PDB file of C-alpha atoms and ligand atoms in Angstrom:
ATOM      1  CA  UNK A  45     -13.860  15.460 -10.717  1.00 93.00           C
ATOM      2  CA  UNK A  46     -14.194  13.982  -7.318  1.00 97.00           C
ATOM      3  CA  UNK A  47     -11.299  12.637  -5.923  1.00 98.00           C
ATOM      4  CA  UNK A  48     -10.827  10.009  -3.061  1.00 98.00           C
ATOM      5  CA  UNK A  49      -7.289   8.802  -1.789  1.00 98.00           C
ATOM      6  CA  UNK A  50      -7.313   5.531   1.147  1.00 98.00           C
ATOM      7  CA  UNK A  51      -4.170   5.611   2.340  1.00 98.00           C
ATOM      8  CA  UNK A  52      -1.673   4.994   5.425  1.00 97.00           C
ATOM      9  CA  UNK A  53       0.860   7.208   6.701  1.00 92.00           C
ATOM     10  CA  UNK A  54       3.503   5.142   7.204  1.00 87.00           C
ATOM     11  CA  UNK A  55       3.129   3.714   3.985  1.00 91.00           C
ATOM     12  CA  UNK A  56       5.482   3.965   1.039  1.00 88.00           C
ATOM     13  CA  UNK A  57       3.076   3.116  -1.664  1.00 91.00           C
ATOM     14  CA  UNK A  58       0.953   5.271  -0.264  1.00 97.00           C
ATOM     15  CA  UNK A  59       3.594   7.745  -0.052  1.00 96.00           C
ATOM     16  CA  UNK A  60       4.740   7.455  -3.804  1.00 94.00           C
ATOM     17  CA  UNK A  61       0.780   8.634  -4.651  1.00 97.00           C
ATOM     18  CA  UNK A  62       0.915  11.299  -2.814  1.00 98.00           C
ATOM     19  CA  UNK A  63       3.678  13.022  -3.831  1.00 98.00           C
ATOM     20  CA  UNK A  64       2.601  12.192  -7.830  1.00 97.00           C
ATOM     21  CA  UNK A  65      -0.850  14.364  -6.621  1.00 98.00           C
ATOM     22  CA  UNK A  66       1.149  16.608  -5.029  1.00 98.00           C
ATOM     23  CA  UNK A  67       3.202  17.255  -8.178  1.00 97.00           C
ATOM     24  CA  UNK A  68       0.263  17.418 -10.280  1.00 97.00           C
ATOM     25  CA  UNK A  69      -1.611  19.622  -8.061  1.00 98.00           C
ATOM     26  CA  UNK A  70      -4.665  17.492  -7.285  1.00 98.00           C
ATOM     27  CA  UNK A  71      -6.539  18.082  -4.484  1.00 97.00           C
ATOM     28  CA  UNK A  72      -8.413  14.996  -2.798  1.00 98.00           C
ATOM     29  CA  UNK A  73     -10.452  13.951   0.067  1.00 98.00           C
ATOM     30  CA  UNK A  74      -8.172  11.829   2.019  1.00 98.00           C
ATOM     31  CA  UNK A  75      -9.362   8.879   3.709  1.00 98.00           C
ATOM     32  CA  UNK A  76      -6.880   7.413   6.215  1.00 98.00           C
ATOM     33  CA  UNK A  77      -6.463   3.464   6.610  1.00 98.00           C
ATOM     34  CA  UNK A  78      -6.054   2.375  10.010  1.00 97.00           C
ATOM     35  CA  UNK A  79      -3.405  -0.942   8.856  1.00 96.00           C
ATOM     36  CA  UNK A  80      -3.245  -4.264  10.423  1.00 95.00           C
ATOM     37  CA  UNK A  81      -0.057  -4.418  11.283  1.00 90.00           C
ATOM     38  CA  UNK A  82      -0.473  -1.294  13.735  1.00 89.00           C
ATOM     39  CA  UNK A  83      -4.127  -0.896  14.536  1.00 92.00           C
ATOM     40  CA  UNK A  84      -6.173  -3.112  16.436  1.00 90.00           C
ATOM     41  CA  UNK A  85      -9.312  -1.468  14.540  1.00 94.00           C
ATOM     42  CA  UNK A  86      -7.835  -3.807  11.625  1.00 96.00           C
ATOM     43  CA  UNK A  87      -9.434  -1.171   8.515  1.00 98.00           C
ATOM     44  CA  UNK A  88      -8.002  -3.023   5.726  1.00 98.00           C
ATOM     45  CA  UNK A  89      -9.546  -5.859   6.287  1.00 98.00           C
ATOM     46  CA  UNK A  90     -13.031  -4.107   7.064  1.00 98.00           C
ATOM     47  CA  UNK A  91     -15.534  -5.678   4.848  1.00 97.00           C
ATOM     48  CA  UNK A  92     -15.743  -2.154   3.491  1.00 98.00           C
ATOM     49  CA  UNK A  93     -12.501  -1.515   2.827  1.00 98.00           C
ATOM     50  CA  UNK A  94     -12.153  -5.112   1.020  1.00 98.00           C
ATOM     51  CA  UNK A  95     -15.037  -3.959  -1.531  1.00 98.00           C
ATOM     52  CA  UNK A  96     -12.707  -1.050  -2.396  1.00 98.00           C
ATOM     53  CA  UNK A  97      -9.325  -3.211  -2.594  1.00 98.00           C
ATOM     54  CA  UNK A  98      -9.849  -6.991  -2.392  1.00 98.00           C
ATOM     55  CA  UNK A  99      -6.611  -7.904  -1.743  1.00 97.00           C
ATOM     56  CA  UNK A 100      -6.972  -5.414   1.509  1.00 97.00           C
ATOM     57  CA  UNK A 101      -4.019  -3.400   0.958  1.00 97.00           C
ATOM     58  CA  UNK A 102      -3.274   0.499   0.877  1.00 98.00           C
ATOM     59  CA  UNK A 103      -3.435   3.020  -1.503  1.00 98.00           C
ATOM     60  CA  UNK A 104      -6.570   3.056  -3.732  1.00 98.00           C
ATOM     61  CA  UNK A 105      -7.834   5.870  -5.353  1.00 98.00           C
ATOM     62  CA  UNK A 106     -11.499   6.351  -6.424  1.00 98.00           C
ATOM     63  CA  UNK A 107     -11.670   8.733  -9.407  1.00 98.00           C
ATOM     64  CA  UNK A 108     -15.665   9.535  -9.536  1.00 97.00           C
ATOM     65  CA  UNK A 109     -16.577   6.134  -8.450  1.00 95.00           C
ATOM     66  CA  UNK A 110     -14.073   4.329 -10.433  1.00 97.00           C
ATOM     67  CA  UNK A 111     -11.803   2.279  -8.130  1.00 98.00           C
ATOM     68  CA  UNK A 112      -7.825   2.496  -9.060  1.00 98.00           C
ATOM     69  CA  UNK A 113      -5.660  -0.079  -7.539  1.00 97.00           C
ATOM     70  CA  UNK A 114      -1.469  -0.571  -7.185  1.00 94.00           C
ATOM     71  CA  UNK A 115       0.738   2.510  -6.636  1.00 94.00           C
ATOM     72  CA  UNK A 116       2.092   2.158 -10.108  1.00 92.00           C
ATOM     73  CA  UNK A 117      -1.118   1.913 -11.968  1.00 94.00           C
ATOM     74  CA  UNK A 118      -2.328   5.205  -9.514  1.00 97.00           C
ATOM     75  CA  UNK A 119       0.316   7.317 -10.748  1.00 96.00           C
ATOM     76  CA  UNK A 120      -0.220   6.443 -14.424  1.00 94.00           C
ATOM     77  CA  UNK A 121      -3.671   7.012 -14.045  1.00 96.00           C
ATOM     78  CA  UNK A 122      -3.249  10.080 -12.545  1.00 97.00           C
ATOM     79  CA  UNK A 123      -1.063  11.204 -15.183  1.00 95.00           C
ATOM     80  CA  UNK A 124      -3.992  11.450 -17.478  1.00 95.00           C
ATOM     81  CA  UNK A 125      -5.604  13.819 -15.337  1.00 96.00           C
ATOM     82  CA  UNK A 126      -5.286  17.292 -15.695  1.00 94.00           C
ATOM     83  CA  UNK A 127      -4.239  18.875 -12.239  1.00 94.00           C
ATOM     84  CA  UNK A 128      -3.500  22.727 -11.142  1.00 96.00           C
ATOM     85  CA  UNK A 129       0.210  21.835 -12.306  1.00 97.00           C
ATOM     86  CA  UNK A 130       1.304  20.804 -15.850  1.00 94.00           C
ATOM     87  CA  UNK A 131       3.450  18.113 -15.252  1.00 95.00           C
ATOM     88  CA  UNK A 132       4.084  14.951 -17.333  1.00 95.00           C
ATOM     89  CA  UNK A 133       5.001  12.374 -14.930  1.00 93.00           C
ATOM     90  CA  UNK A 134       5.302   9.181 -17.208  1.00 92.00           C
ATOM     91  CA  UNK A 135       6.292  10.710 -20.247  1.00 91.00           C
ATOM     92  CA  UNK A 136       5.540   9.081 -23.474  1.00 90.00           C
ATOM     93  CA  UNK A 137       7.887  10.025 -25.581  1.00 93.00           C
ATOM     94  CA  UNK A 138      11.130   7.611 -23.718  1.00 93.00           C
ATOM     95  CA  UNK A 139      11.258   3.537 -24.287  1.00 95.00           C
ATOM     96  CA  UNK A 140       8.128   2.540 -22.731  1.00 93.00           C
ATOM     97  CA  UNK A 141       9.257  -1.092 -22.154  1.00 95.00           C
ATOM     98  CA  UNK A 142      12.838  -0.095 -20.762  1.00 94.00           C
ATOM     99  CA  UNK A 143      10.162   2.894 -18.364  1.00 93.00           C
ATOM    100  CA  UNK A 144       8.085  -0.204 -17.283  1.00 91.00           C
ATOM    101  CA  UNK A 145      11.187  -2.215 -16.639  1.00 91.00           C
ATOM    102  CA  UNK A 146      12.491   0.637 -14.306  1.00 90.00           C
ATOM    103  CA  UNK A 147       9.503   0.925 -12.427  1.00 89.00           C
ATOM    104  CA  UNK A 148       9.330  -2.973 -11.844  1.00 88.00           C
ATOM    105  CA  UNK A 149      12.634  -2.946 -10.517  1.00 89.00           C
ATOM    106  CA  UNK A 150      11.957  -0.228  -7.758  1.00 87.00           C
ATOM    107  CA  UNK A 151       8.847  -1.126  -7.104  1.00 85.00           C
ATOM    108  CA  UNK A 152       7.124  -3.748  -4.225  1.00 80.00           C
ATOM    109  CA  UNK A 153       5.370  -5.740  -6.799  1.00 79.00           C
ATOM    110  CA  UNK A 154       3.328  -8.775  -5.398  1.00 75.00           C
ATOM    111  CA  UNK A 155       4.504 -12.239  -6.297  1.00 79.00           C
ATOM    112  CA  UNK A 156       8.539 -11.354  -6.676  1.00 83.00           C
ATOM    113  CA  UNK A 157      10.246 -12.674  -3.926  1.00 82.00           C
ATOM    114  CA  UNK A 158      11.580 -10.381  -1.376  1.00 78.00           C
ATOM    115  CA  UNK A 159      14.750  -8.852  -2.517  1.00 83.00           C
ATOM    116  CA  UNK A 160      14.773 -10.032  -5.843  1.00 87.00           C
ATOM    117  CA  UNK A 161      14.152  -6.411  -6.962  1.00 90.00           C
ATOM    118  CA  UNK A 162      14.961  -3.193  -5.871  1.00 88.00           C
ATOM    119  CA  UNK A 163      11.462  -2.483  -5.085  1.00 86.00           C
ATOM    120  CA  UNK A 164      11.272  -5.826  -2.933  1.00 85.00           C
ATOM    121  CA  UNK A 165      14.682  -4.795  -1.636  1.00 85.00           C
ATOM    122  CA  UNK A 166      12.809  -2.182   0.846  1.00 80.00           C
ATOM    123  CA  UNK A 167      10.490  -4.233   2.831  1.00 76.00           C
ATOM    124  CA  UNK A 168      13.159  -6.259   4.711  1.00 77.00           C
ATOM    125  CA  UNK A 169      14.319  -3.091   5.911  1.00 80.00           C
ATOM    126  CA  UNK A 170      10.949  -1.864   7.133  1.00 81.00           C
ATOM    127  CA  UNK A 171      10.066  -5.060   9.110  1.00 84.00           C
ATOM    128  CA  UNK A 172      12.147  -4.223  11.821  1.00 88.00           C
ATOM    129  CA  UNK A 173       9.919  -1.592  12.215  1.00 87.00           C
ATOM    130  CA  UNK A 174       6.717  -3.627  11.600  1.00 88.00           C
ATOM    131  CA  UNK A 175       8.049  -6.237  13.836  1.00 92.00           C
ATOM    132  CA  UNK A 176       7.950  -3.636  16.819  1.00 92.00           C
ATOM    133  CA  UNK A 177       4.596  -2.428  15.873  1.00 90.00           C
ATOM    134  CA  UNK A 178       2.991  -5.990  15.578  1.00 92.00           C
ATOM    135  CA  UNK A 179       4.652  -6.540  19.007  1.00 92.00           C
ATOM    136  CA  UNK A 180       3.813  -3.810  20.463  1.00 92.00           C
ATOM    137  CA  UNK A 181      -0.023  -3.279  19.284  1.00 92.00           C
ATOM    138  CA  UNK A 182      -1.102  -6.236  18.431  1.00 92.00           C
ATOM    139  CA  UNK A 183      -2.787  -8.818  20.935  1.00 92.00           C
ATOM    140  CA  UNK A 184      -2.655 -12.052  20.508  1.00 91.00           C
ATOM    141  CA  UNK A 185      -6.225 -12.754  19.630  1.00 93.00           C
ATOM    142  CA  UNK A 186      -6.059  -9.917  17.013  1.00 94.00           C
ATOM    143  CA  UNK A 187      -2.471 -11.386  15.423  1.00 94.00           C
ATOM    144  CA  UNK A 188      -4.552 -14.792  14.975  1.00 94.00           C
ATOM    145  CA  UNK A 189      -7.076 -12.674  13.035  1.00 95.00           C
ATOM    146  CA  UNK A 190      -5.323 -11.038  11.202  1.00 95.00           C
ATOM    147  CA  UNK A 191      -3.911 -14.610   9.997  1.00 95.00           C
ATOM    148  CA  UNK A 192      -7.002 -15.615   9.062  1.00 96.00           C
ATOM    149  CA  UNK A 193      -8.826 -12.463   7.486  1.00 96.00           C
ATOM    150  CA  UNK A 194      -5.771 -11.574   5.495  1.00 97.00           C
ATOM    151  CA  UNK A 195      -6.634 -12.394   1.660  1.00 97.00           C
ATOM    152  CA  UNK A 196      -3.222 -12.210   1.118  1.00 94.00           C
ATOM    153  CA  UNK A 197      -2.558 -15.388   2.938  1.00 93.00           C
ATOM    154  CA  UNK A 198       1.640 -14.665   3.175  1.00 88.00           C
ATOM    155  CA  UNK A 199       0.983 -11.533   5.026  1.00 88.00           C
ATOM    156  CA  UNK A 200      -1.419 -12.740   6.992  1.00 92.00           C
ATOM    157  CA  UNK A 201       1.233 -15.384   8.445  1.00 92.00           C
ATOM    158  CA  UNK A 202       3.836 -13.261   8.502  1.00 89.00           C
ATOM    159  CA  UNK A 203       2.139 -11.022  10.631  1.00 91.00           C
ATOM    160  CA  UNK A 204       1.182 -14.033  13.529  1.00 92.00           C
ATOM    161  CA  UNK A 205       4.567 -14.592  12.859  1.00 92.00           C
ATOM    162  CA  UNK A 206       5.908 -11.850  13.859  1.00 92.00           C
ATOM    163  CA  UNK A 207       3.928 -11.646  16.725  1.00 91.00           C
ATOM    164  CA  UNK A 208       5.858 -14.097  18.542  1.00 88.00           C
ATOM    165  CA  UNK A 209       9.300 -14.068  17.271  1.00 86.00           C
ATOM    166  CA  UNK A 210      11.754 -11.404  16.128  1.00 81.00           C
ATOM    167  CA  UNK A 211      12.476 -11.217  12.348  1.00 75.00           C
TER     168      UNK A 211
HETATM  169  N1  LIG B 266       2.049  -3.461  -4.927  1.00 65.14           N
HETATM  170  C1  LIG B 266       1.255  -2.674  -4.010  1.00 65.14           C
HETATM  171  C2  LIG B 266       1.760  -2.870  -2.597  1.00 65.14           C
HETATM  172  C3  LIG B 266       0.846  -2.200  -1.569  1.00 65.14           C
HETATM  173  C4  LIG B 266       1.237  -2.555  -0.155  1.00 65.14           C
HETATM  174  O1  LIG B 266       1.882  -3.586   0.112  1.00 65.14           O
HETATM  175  N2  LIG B 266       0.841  -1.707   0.787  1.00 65.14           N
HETATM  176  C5  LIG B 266       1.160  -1.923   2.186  1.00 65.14           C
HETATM  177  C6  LIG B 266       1.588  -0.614   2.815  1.00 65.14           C
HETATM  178  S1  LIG B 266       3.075  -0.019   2.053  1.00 65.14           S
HETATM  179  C7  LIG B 266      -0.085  -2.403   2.931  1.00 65.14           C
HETATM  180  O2  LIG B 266      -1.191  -2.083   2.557  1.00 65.14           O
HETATM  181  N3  LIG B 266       0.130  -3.159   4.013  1.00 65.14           N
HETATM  182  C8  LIG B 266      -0.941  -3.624   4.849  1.00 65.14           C
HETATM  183  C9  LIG B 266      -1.045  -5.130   4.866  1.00 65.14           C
HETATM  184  O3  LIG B 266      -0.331  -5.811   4.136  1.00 65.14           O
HETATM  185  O4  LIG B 266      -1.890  -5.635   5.620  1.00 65.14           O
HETATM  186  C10 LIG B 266       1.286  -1.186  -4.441  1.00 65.14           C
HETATM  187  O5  LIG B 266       2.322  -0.788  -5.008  1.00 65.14           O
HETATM  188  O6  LIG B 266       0.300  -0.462  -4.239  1.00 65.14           O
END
């Protein structure tokens, strides 16, 4: 089984998938995203990268060509795969509504407002940090487009945003 992982370092979501591969013991070739908000090389929103995830955003993980989207859906996916360690990491025998309410609530799911969740409780925190980065490595020409190339159109404003004021 051929495993690919495009991710960003910095990233949480990304983050959350690779400890669940760590856990299981699944080893993967790891393809690094170079993010908008930090890279002027722009990678998620490479044509290339946009036929992997559409809505240009970090992790995905092919599993032999098939293309697995969303942190949460990763790690259940993955959880069907059977890794060097025998782990069960969304077990099947607890309240599977009251499991996917849980992992709703602490995760960054698109379309809740910010903070309305303790998932969408995190960001605000890391935009002082992605407010310096924008500042700091992003020209002007490459904030505006970002603004435009951004499928998801509230990020992409956000991030011009940010580019001239502090949040
Ligand atoms: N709901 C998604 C959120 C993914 C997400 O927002 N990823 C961030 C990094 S933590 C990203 O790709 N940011 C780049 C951008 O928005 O341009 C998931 O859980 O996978």
């Amino acid at each position: 089984m051929k495993l690919k992982l495009y991710h960003a370092r910095w990233s949480l979501c990304s983050q959350m998938v690779r400890v669940a591969m760590a856990e299981k013991g699944l080893s993967y070739e790891s393809k690094p995203i170079k993010l908008c908000d930090q890279y002027p090389e722009a990678e998620n929103l490479s044509l290339e990268y946009l036929a992997v995830n559409p809505k240009g955003i970090v992790p995905s993980l092919e599993i032999d060509g098939e293309i697995v989207t969303e942190s949460t859906n990763i790690i259940k996916r993955l959880n069907e795969l059977s890794g060097e360690i025998d782990v069960d990491l969304w077990p099947d025998d607890v309240d599977q509504d009251l499991l996917n309410a849980w992992v709703a609530d602490t995760t960054l799911t698109d379309g809740v407002p910010l903070g309305k969740t303790l998932g969408t409780a995190i960001p605000p925190f890391s935009v002082i940090l992605i407010n310096f980065m924008v500042k700091k490595y992003l020209s002007f020409f490459q904030a505006i487009k970002v603004y435009w190339k951004h499928p998801l159109r509230d990020r992409g404003r956000f991030f011009l945003i940010m580019k001239f004021f502090n949040i």
